[in-house]
Coordinates of C-alpha atoms in Angstrom, one line a residue:
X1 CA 10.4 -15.7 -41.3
X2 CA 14.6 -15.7 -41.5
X3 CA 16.2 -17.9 -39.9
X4 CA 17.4 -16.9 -36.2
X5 CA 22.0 -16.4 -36.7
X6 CA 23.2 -18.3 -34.0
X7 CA 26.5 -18.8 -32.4
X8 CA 27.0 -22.2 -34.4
X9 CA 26.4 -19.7 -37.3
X10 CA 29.1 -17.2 -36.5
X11 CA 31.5 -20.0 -35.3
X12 CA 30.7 -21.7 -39.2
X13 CA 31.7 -18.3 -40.6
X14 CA 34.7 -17.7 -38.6
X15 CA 36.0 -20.8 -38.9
X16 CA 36.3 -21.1 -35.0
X17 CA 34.6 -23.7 -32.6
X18 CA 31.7 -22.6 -30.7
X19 CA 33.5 -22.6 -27.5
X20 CA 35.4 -19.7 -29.1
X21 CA 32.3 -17.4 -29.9
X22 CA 31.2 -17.8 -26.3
X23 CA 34.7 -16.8 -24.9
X24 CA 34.4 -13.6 -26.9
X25 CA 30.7 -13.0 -26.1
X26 CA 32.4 -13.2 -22.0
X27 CA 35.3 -11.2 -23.2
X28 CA 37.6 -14.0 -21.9
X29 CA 41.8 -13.3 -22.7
X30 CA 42.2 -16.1 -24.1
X31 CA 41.3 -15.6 -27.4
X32 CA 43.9 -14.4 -29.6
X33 CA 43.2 -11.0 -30.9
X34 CA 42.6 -11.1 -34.8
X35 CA 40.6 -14.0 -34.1
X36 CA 38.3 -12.1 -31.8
X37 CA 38.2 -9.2 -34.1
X38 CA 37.2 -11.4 -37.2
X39 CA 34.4 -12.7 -35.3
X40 CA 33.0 -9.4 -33.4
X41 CA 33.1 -8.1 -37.2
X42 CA 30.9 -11.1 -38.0
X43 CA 28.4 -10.3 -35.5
X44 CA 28.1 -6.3 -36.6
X45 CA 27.5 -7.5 -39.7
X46 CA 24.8 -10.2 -38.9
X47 CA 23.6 -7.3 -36.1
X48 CA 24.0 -10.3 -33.7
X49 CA 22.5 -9.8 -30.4
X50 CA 23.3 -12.7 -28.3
X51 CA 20.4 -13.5 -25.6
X52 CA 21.6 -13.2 -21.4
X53 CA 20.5 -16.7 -21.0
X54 CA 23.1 -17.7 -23.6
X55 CA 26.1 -15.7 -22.2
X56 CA 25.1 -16.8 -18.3
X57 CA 24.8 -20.6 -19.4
X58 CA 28.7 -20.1 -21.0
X59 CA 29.5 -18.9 -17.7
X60 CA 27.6 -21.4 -15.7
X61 CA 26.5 -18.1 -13.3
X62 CA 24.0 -15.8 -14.1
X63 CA 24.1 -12.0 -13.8
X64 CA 20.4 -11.9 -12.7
X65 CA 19.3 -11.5 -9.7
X66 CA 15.7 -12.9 -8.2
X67 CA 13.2 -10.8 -6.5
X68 CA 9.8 -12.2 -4.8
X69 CA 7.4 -9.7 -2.8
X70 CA 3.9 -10.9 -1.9
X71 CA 2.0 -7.6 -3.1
X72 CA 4.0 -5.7 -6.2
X73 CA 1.1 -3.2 -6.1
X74 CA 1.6 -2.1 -2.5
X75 CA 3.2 1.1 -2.7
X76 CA 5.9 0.1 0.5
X77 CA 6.6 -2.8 -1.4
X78 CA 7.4 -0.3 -4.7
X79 CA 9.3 1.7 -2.6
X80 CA 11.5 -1.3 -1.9
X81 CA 11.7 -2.1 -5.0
X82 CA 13.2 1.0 -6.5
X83 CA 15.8 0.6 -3.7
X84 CA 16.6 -2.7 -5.1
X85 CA 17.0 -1.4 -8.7
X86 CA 19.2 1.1 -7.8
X87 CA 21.8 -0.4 -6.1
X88 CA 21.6 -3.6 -8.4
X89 CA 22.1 -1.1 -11.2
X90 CA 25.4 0.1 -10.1
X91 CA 26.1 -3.6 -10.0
X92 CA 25.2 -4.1 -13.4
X93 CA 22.9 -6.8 -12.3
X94 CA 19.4 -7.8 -14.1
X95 CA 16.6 -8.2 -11.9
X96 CA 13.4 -11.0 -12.3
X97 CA 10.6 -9.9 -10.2
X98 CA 7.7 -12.7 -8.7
X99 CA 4.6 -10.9 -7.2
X100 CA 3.7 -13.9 -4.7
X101 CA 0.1 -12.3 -4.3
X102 CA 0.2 -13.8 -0.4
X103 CA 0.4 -17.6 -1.8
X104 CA 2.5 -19.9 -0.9
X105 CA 1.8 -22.1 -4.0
X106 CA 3.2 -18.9 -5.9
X107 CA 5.5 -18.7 -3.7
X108 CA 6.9 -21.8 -4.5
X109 CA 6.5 -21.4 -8.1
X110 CA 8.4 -18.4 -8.4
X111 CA 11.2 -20.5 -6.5
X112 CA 11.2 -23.2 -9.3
X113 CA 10.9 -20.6 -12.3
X114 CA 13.8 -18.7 -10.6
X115 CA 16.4 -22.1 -9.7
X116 CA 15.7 -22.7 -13.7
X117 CA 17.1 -19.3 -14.3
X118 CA 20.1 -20.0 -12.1
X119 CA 19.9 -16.2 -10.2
X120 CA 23.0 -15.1 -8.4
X121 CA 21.2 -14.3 -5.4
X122 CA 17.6 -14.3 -4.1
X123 CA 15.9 -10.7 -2.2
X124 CA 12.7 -12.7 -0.6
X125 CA 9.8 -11.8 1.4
X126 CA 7.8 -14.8 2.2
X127 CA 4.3 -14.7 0.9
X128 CA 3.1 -16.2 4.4
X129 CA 5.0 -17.5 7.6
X130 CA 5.2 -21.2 7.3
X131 CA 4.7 -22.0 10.7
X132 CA 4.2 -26.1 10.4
X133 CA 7.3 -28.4 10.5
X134 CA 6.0 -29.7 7.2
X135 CA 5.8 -26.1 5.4
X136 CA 9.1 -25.1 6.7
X137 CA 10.9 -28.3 5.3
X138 CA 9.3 -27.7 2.3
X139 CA 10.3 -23.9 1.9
X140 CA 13.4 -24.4 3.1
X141 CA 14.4 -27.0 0.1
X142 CA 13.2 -25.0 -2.1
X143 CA 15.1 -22.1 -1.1
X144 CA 18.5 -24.3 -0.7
X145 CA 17.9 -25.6 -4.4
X146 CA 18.4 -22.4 -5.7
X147 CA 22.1 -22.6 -4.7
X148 CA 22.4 -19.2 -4.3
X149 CA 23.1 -16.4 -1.6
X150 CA 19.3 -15.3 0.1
X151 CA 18.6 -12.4 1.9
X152 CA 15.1 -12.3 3.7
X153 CA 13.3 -8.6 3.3
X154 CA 10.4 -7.0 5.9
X155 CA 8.7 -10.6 7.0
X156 CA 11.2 -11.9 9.9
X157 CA 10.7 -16.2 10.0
X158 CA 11.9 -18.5 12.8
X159 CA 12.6 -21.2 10.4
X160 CA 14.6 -18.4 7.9
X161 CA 17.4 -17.0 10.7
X162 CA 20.3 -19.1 8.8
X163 CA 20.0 -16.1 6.0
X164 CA 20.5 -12.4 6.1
X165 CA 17.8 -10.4 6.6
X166 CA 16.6 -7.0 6.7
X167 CA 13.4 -5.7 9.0
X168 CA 11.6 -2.7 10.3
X169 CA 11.4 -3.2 14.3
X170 CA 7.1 -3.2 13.6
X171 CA 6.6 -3.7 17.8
X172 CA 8.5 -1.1 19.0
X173 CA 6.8 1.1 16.1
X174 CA 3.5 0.5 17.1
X175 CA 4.9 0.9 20.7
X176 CA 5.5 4.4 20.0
X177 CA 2.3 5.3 18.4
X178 CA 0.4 3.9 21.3
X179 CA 2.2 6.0 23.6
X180 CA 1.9 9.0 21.7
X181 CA -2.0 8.6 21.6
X182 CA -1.8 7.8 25.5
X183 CA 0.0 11.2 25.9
X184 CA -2.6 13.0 23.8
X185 CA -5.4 11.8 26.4
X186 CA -6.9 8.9 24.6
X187 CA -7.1 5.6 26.7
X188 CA -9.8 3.6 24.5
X189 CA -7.9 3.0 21.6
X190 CA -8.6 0.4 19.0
X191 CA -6.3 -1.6 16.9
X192 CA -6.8 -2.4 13.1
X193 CA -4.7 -5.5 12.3
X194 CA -4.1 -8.5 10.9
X195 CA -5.0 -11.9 12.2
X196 CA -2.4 -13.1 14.9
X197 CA -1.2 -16.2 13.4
X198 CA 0.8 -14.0 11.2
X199 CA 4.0 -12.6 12.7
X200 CA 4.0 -9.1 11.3
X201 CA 0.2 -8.8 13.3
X202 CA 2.1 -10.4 16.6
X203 CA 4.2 -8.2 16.7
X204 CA 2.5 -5.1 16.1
X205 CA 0.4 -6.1 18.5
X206 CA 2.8 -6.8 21.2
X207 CA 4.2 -3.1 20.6
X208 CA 0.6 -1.8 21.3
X209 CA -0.2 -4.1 24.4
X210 CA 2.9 -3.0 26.1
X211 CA 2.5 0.4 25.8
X212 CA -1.2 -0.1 27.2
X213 CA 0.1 -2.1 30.2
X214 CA 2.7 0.5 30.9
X215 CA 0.1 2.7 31.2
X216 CA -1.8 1.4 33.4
X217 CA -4.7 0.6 30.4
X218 CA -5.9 -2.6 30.0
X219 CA -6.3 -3.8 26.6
X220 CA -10.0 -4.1 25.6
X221 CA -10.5 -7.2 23.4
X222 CA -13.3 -5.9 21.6
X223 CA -11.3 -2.7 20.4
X224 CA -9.0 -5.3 18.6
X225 CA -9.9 -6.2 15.1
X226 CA -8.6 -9.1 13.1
X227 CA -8.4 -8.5 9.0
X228 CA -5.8 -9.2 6.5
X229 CA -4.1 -5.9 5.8
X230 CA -6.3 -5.3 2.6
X231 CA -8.3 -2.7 1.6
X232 CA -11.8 -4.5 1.8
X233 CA -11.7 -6.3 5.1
X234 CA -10.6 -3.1 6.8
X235 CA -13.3 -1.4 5.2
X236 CA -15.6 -3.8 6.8
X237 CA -13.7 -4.5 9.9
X238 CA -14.2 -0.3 10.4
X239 CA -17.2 0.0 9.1
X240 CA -18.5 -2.4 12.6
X241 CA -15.7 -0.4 14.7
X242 CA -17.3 3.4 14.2
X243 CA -20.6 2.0 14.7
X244 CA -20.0 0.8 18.4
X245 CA -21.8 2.5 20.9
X246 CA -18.8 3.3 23.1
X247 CA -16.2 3.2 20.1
X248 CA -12.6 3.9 21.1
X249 CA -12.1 7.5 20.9
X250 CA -8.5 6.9 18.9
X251 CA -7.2 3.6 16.4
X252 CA -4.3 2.4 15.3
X253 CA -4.4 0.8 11.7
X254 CA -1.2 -1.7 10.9
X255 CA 0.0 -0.8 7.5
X256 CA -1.3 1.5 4.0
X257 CA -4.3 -0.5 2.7
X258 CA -5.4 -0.9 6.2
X259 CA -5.3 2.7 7.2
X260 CA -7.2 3.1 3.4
X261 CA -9.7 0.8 4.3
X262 CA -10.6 2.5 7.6
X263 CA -10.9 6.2 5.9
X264 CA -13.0 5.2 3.5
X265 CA -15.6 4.1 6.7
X266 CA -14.8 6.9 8.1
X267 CA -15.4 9.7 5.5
X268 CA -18.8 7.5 4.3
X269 CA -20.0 8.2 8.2
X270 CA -19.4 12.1 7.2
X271 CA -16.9 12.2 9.9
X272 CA -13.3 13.4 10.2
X273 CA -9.7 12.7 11.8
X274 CA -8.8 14.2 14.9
X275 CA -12.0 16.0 14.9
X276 CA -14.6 12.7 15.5
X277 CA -11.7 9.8 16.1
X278 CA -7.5 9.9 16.4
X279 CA -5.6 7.3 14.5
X280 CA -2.2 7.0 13.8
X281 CA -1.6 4.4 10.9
X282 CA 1.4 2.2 9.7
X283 CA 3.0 3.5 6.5
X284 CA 2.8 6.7 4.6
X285 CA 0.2 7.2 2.2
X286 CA 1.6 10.1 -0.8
X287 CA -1.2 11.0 -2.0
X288 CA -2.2 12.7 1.7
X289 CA 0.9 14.7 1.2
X290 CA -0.6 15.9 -1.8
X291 CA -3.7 16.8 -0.5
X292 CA -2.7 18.1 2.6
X293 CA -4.4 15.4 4.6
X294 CA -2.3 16.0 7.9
X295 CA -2.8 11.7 8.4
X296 CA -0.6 10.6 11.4
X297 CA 1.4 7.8 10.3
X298 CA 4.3 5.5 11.3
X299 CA 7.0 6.0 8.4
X300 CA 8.8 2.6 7.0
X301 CA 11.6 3.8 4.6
X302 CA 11.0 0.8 1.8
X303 CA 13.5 2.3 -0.5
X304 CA 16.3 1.6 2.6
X305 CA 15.0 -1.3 3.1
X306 CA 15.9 -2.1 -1.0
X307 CA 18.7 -0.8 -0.4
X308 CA 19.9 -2.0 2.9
X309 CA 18.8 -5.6 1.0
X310 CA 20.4 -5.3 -1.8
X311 CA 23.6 -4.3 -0.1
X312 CA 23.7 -7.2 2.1
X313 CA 23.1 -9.8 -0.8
X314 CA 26.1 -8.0 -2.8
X315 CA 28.5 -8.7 0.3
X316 CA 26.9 -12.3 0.4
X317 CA 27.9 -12.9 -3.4
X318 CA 31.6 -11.3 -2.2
X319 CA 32.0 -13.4 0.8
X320 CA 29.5 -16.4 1.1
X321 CA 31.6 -17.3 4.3
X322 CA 30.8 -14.2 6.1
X323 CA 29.2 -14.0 9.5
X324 CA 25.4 -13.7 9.2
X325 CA 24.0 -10.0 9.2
X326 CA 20.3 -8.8 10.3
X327 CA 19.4 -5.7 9.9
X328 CA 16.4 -4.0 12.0
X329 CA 15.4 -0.5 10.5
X330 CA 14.0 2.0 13.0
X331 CA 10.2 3.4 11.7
X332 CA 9.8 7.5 12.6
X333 CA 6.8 8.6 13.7
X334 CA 4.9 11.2 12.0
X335 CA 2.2 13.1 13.8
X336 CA 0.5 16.3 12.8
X337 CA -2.9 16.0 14.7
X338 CA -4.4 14.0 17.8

Protein backbone atom coordinates (compact mmCIF):
# COMPACT_ATOMS: atom_id res chain seq x y z
CA UNK A 1 0.00 0.00 0.00
CA UNK A 2 1.48 3.89 -0.90
CA UNK A 3 2.39 5.74 1.50
CA UNK A 4 -0.45 8.30 2.78
CA UNK A 5 1.14 12.40 1.21
CA UNK A 6 0.91 14.36 4.19
CA UNK A 7 1.21 18.05 4.90
CA UNK A 8 4.92 17.48 6.16
CA UNK A 9 5.12 15.97 2.57
CA UNK A 10 3.90 19.02 0.64
CA UNK A 11 5.67 21.48 3.09
CA UNK A 12 9.16 19.10 2.16
CA UNK A 13 8.29 19.82 -1.46
CA UNK A 14 7.50 23.35 -1.26
CA UNK A 15 10.13 24.26 0.66
CA UNK A 16 7.82 25.94 3.26
CA UNK A 17 7.23 25.02 7.04
CA UNK A 18 4.21 23.12 7.97
CA UNK A 19 2.59 26.02 9.58
CA UNK A 20 2.47 27.39 6.00
CA UNK A 21 0.57 24.43 4.35
CA UNK A 22 -2.05 24.71 7.06
CA UNK A 23 -2.48 28.51 6.58
CA UNK A 24 -3.29 27.79 3.01
CA UNK A 25 -5.45 24.76 3.70
CA UNK A 26 -7.61 27.75 6.06
CA UNK A 27 -7.07 30.18 3.24
CA UNK A 28 -5.38 32.56 5.80
CA UNK A 29 -3.90 36.26 3.98
CA UNK A 30 -1.03 35.84 5.18
CA UNK A 31 0.63 33.86 2.85
CA UNK A 32 2.27 35.45 0.13
CA UNK A 33 0.73 34.60 -3.18
CA UNK A 34 3.27 32.63 -5.31
CA UNK A 35 4.03 30.76 -2.39
CA UNK A 36 0.40 29.67 -1.94
CA UNK A 37 0.16 28.94 -5.57
CA UNK A 38 3.33 26.68 -5.70
CA UNK A 39 1.93 24.75 -2.94
CA UNK A 40 -1.96 24.44 -4.03
CA UNK A 41 -0.14 23.22 -7.47
CA UNK A 42 1.58 20.59 -5.22
CA UNK A 43 -1.50 19.28 -3.82
CA UNK A 44 -3.41 18.90 -7.44
CA UNK A 45 -0.69 17.13 -8.40
CA UNK A 46 -0.40 14.71 -5.31
CA UNK A 47 -4.65 14.88 -5.59
CA UNK A 48 -4.22 15.87 -1.86
CA UNK A 49 -7.34 15.76 0.09
CA UNK A 50 -6.61 17.05 3.42
CA UNK A 51 -8.91 15.31 6.27
CA UNK A 52 -11.62 18.06 8.43
CA UNK A 53 -9.99 16.93 11.57
CA UNK A 54 -6.63 18.26 10.17
CA UNK A 55 -7.96 21.69 8.99
CA UNK A 56 -10.23 22.08 12.49
CA UNK A 57 -7.17 21.10 14.73
CA UNK A 58 -5.01 24.13 12.62
CA UNK A 59 -7.85 26.28 13.59
CA UNK A 60 -8.26 25.05 17.14
CA UNK A 61 -12.37 25.17 16.34
CA UNK A 62 -14.18 22.76 14.52
CA UNK A 63 -16.73 23.26 11.76
CA UNK A 64 -18.81 20.28 13.08
CA UNK A 65 -21.52 20.40 14.81
CA UNK A 66 -22.83 17.51 17.46
CA UNK A 67 -26.26 15.97 17.43
CA UNK A 68 -27.60 13.32 20.18
CA UNK A 69 -31.32 12.11 19.94
CA UNK A 70 -32.35 9.07 22.07
CA UNK A 71 -34.35 7.12 19.19
CA UNK A 72 -32.78 8.01 15.44
CA UNK A 73 -35.39 5.58 14.13
CA UNK A 74 -38.42 7.42 15.41
CA UNK A 75 -39.79 9.10 12.58
CA UNK A 76 -40.44 12.72 14.81
CA UNK A 77 -37.03 12.46 15.74
CA UNK A 78 -36.12 12.11 11.60
CA UNK A 79 -38.24 14.88 11.04
CA UNK A 80 -36.01 16.89 13.38
CA UNK A 81 -33.33 15.84 11.96
CA UNK A 82 -33.77 16.90 8.44
CA UNK A 83 -34.58 20.36 10.05
CA UNK A 84 -31.22 20.33 11.52
CA UNK A 85 -29.45 19.46 8.23
CA UNK A 86 -30.95 22.00 6.49
CA UNK A 87 -30.25 24.95 8.14
CA UNK A 88 -26.71 23.65 9.20
CA UNK A 89 -26.27 23.28 5.50
CA UNK A 90 -26.70 26.84 4.62
CA UNK A 91 -24.13 27.17 7.35
CA UNK A 92 -21.75 25.04 5.79
CA UNK A 93 -21.51 23.09 8.97
CA UNK A 94 -20.81 19.10 9.30
CA UNK A 95 -23.00 17.30 11.45
CA UNK A 96 -21.99 14.01 13.89
CA UNK A 97 -25.07 12.30 14.94
CA UNK A 98 -25.30 9.94 18.47
CA UNK A 99 -28.50 7.75 18.61
CA UNK A 100 -28.60 7.61 22.67
CA UNK A 101 -31.14 4.57 22.36
CA UNK A 102 -32.76 6.04 25.93
CA UNK A 103 -29.37 5.38 27.88
CA UNK A 104 -27.81 7.43 29.80
CA UNK A 105 -24.50 5.46 29.67
CA UNK A 106 -24.68 6.30 25.80
CA UNK A 107 -25.56 9.31 26.63
CA UNK A 108 -22.56 10.05 28.16
CA UNK A 109 -20.45 8.35 25.71
CA UNK A 110 -21.57 10.22 22.87
CA UNK A 111 -20.61 13.33 25.17
CA UNK A 112 -16.91 12.12 25.49
CA UNK A 113 -16.62 10.89 21.67
CA UNK A 114 -18.06 14.41 20.78
CA UNK A 115 -15.62 16.84 23.42
CA UNK A 116 -12.78 14.64 21.54
CA UNK A 117 -14.01 16.03 18.29
CA UNK A 118 -14.08 19.59 19.71
CA UNK A 119 -17.98 20.36 18.00
CA UNK A 120 -18.88 23.98 17.72
CA UNK A 121 -22.05 23.47 19.30
CA UNK A 122 -24.13 20.65 20.78
CA UNK A 123 -28.28 20.11 19.56
CA UNK A 124 -29.14 17.54 22.64
CA UNK A 125 -32.08 15.72 23.71
CA UNK A 126 -31.41 13.87 26.83
CA UNK A 127 -31.75 10.19 26.70
CA UNK A 128 -33.57 10.24 30.14
CA UNK A 129 -34.30 13.07 32.79
CA UNK A 130 -31.65 12.84 35.38
CA UNK A 131 -33.60 13.61 38.23
CA UNK A 132 -30.98 12.70 41.18
CA UNK A 133 -28.56 15.43 42.50
CA UNK A 134 -25.86 12.86 41.65
CA UNK A 135 -26.95 12.37 37.83
CA UNK A 136 -27.39 15.94 37.29
CA UNK A 137 -23.81 16.85 38.48
CA UNK A 138 -22.65 14.34 36.48
CA UNK A 139 -24.45 15.39 33.13
CA UNK A 140 -23.97 18.64 33.67
CA UNK A 141 -19.90 18.24 33.65
CA UNK A 142 -20.10 16.45 30.92
CA UNK A 143 -21.99 18.88 29.09
CA UNK A 144 -19.73 21.97 30.37
CA UNK A 145 -16.53 19.94 29.15
CA UNK A 146 -17.56 20.22 25.78
CA UNK A 147 -16.88 23.95 25.88
CA UNK A 148 -19.24 24.58 23.43
CA UNK A 149 -22.69 26.57 22.90
CA UNK A 150 -25.79 23.77 23.84
CA UNK A 151 -29.15 23.94 22.88
CA UNK A 152 -31.64 21.40 24.58
CA UNK A 153 -34.35 19.94 21.84
CA UNK A 154 -38.11 18.36 22.77
CA UNK A 155 -37.14 16.85 26.57
CA UNK A 156 -37.44 20.16 28.84
CA UNK A 157 -34.87 19.35 32.29
CA UNK A 158 -35.00 21.32 35.52
CA UNK A 159 -31.33 20.89 35.95
CA UNK A 160 -30.71 22.06 31.93
CA UNK A 161 -32.67 25.75 32.06
CA UNK A 162 -29.04 27.57 31.94
CA UNK A 163 -29.15 26.50 28.02
CA UNK A 164 -31.41 27.28 25.17
CA UNK A 165 -33.92 25.18 24.36
CA UNK A 166 -36.61 24.37 22.10
CA UNK A 167 -40.09 22.37 23.20
CA UNK A 168 -43.52 21.38 22.05
CA UNK A 169 -46.00 22.65 24.94
CA UNK A 170 -46.99 18.41 25.30
CA UNK A 171 -49.74 19.47 28.39
CA UNK A 172 -51.59 21.93 26.77
CA UNK A 173 -51.54 19.46 23.60
CA UNK A 174 -52.99 16.70 25.31
CA UNK A 175 -55.21 19.42 26.94
CA UNK A 176 -56.80 19.97 23.83
CA UNK A 177 -57.33 16.46 22.72
CA UNK A 178 -59.06 15.73 25.95
CA UNK A 179 -61.44 18.34 25.38
CA UNK A 180 -62.14 17.62 22.01
CA UNK A 181 -63.08 13.91 22.99
CA UNK A 182 -65.17 15.52 26.00
CA UNK A 183 -67.05 17.64 23.24
CA UNK A 184 -67.65 14.56 21.05
CA UNK A 185 -69.60 12.88 24.20
CA UNK A 186 -66.98 10.57 25.55
CA UNK A 187 -66.40 10.89 29.39
CA UNK A 188 -64.50 7.41 30.04
CA UNK A 189 -61.50 8.01 28.28
CA UNK A 190 -58.27 6.26 28.77
CA UNK A 191 -54.73 7.35 28.54
CA UNK A 192 -51.78 5.42 26.90
CA UNK A 193 -48.50 6.84 28.43
CA UNK A 194 -45.39 6.61 29.70
CA UNK A 195 -44.38 6.05 33.22
CA UNK A 196 -44.63 9.30 35.36
CA UNK A 197 -41.22 9.60 36.58
CA UNK A 198 -40.45 10.90 33.14
CA UNK A 199 -41.34 14.47 32.48
CA UNK A 200 -42.65 14.22 28.91
CA UNK A 201 -45.41 11.54 30.61
CA UNK A 202 -46.06 14.34 33.53
CA UNK A 203 -46.84 16.48 31.57
CA UNK A 204 -48.98 15.02 29.19
CA UNK A 205 -50.73 13.81 31.77
CA UNK A 206 -51.32 17.00 33.53
CA UNK A 207 -52.85 18.36 30.08
CA UNK A 208 -55.30 15.40 30.22
CA UNK A 209 -56.28 15.67 34.03
CA UNK A 210 -57.09 19.28 33.69
CA UNK A 211 -59.17 19.02 30.99
CA UNK A 212 -61.07 16.06 32.90
CA UNK A 213 -61.43 18.23 36.12
CA UNK A 214 -62.71 21.07 34.00
CA UNK A 215 -65.17 19.03 33.07
CA UNK A 216 -66.52 17.96 35.74
CA UNK A 217 -64.93 14.07 34.99
CA UNK A 218 -62.99 12.54 37.49
CA UNK A 219 -59.98 10.88 36.24
CA UNK A 220 -60.28 7.03 36.59
CA UNK A 221 -57.01 5.52 37.64
CA UNK A 222 -57.58 2.30 36.06
CA UNK A 223 -58.05 3.99 32.53
CA UNK A 224 -54.40 5.24 32.98
CA UNK A 225 -51.74 3.06 31.62
CA UNK A 226 -48.04 3.30 32.30
CA UNK A 227 -45.58 1.99 29.29
CA UNK A 228 -42.50 3.42 27.80
CA UNK A 229 -43.63 4.96 24.56
CA UNK A 230 -42.46 1.82 22.49
CA UNK A 231 -44.17 -0.20 20.26
CA UNK A 232 -44.27 -3.57 22.42
CA UNK A 233 -45.34 -2.41 25.82
CA UNK A 234 -48.25 -0.47 24.21
CA UNK A 235 -49.18 -3.43 22.47
CA UNK A 236 -49.46 -5.11 25.64
CA UNK A 237 -50.54 -2.30 27.78
CA UNK A 238 -53.71 -2.19 24.95
CA UNK A 239 -54.07 -5.39 24.51
CA UNK A 240 -55.33 -5.52 28.75
CA UNK A 241 -57.09 -2.07 28.03
CA UNK A 242 -59.76 -3.35 25.12
CA UNK A 243 -60.30 -6.35 27.07
CA UNK A 244 -61.91 -4.50 30.21
CA UNK A 245 -65.30 -5.06 30.79
CA UNK A 246 -66.27 -1.46 31.01
CA UNK A 247 -63.27 -0.16 28.78
CA UNK A 248 -63.24 3.60 28.16
CA UNK A 249 -65.26 4.28 25.17
CA UNK A 250 -62.25 6.82 23.76
CA UNK A 251 -58.05 6.82 24.44
CA UNK A 252 -55.51 8.97 24.15
CA UNK A 253 -52.10 7.40 23.16
CA UNK A 254 -48.80 9.85 23.97
CA UNK A 255 -46.68 9.86 20.98
CA UNK A 256 -46.21 7.44 17.31
CA UNK A 257 -44.98 4.04 18.57
CA UNK A 258 -47.51 4.34 21.27
CA UNK A 259 -50.52 5.06 19.11
CA UNK A 260 -48.75 1.96 16.72
CA UNK A 261 -48.75 -0.21 19.53
CA UNK A 262 -52.44 0.33 20.48
CA UNK A 263 -53.64 -0.29 16.65
CA UNK A 264 -52.08 -3.21 16.31
CA UNK A 265 -54.42 -4.52 19.63
CA UNK A 266 -56.96 -3.04 18.25
CA UNK A 267 -57.17 -4.38 14.56
CA UNK A 268 -56.13 -8.10 16.11
CA UNK A 269 -59.61 -7.74 18.20
CA UNK A 270 -61.20 -7.27 14.57
CA UNK A 271 -62.32 -3.88 15.65
CA UNK A 272 -62.09 -0.31 14.31
CA UNK A 273 -61.53 3.49 15.14
CA UNK A 274 -64.34 5.61 15.81
CA UNK A 275 -66.59 2.79 15.01
CA UNK A 276 -65.77 0.39 18.37
CA UNK A 277 -63.31 3.08 20.38
CA UNK A 278 -62.23 7.07 19.77
CA UNK A 279 -58.56 7.83 20.21
CA UNK A 280 -56.70 10.76 19.35
CA UNK A 281 -52.94 10.00 19.45
CA UNK A 282 -49.71 12.17 19.79
CA UNK A 283 -47.74 12.58 16.55
CA UNK A 284 -48.54 11.91 12.95
CA UNK A 285 -48.13 8.65 11.60
CA UNK A 286 -47.44 9.08 7.18
CA UNK A 287 -48.17 6.10 6.33
CA UNK A 288 -52.07 6.68 7.51
CA UNK A 289 -52.02 9.56 5.13
CA UNK A 290 -51.23 7.12 2.63
CA UNK A 291 -53.74 4.84 3.34
CA UNK A 292 -56.33 7.04 4.06
CA UNK A 293 -56.61 5.97 7.62
CA UNK A 294 -58.55 9.18 8.87
CA UNK A 295 -56.31 8.57 12.51
CA UNK A 296 -56.95 11.59 14.83
CA UNK A 297 -53.69 12.79 15.92
CA UNK A 298 -51.89 15.69 17.73
CA UNK A 299 -49.31 17.18 15.03
CA UNK A 300 -45.63 17.99 16.44
CA UNK A 301 -43.75 19.80 13.57
CA UNK A 302 -40.10 17.98 14.18
CA UNK A 303 -38.63 19.58 11.12
CA UNK A 304 -39.46 23.21 13.07
CA UNK A 305 -38.33 22.04 15.81
CA UNK A 306 -34.64 21.26 13.73
CA UNK A 307 -35.07 24.16 12.60
CA UNK A 308 -36.10 26.43 15.33
CA UNK A 309 -32.85 24.36 17.11
CA UNK A 310 -30.50 24.86 14.85
CA UNK A 311 -31.36 28.54 14.55
CA UNK A 312 -30.91 29.19 18.09
CA UNK A 313 -27.40 27.31 18.40
CA UNK A 314 -26.26 29.50 15.22
CA UNK A 315 -27.13 32.81 17.18
CA UNK A 316 -25.40 31.10 20.31
CA UNK A 317 -22.10 30.62 18.25
CA UNK A 318 -22.70 34.60 17.12
CA UNK A 319 -23.30 35.87 20.47
CA UNK A 320 -22.33 33.47 23.42
CA UNK A 321 -23.34 36.56 25.67
CA UNK A 322 -26.80 36.66 24.60
CA UNK A 323 -29.78 36.44 26.86
CA UNK A 324 -31.11 32.88 27.13
CA UNK A 325 -33.90 31.93 24.61
CA UNK A 326 -36.65 28.95 25.05
CA UNK A 327 -38.73 28.24 22.61
CA UNK A 328 -42.25 26.43 23.17
CA UNK A 329 -43.84 25.23 19.77
CA UNK A 330 -47.62 25.02 19.67
CA UNK A 331 -48.85 21.10 18.50
CA UNK A 332 -52.28 21.37 15.98
CA UNK A 333 -54.72 19.14 16.38
CA UNK A 334 -55.84 16.94 13.72
CA UNK A 335 -59.23 15.32 13.91
CA UNK A 336 -61.12 13.64 11.17
CA UNK A 337 -63.40 11.10 13.22
CA UNK A 338 -64.81 10.81 16.92
Amino acid sequence: MPKEFTINDIAREAGVSKATVSRVLNESASVKPETKERILNIMEERNFSPSAAARDLSRRQSNTIGVIVPEVDNPFFGDILRGITEIADQSNYMMICCNSDDSAKKDKKALLMLKEHRVRGLLYTPAVDYTTKEQQVSINKLLKDLNAPIVIMDRQMDSMEEYDGVFFDDEKAMYEATKELIHAGHTEIGLLNAAMDRVLARGRYRGYERAMNEAGLSVNKGYVFEGDYHMAKAYNLSKELLAMENRPTAVLTCNNRTSLGFLKALYERGERLSKDIACIGLDRIEVFDIINNNFNYIERDGNQMGHCAMDLLNDRIACPQKPLKQIILTPVLRIHDL
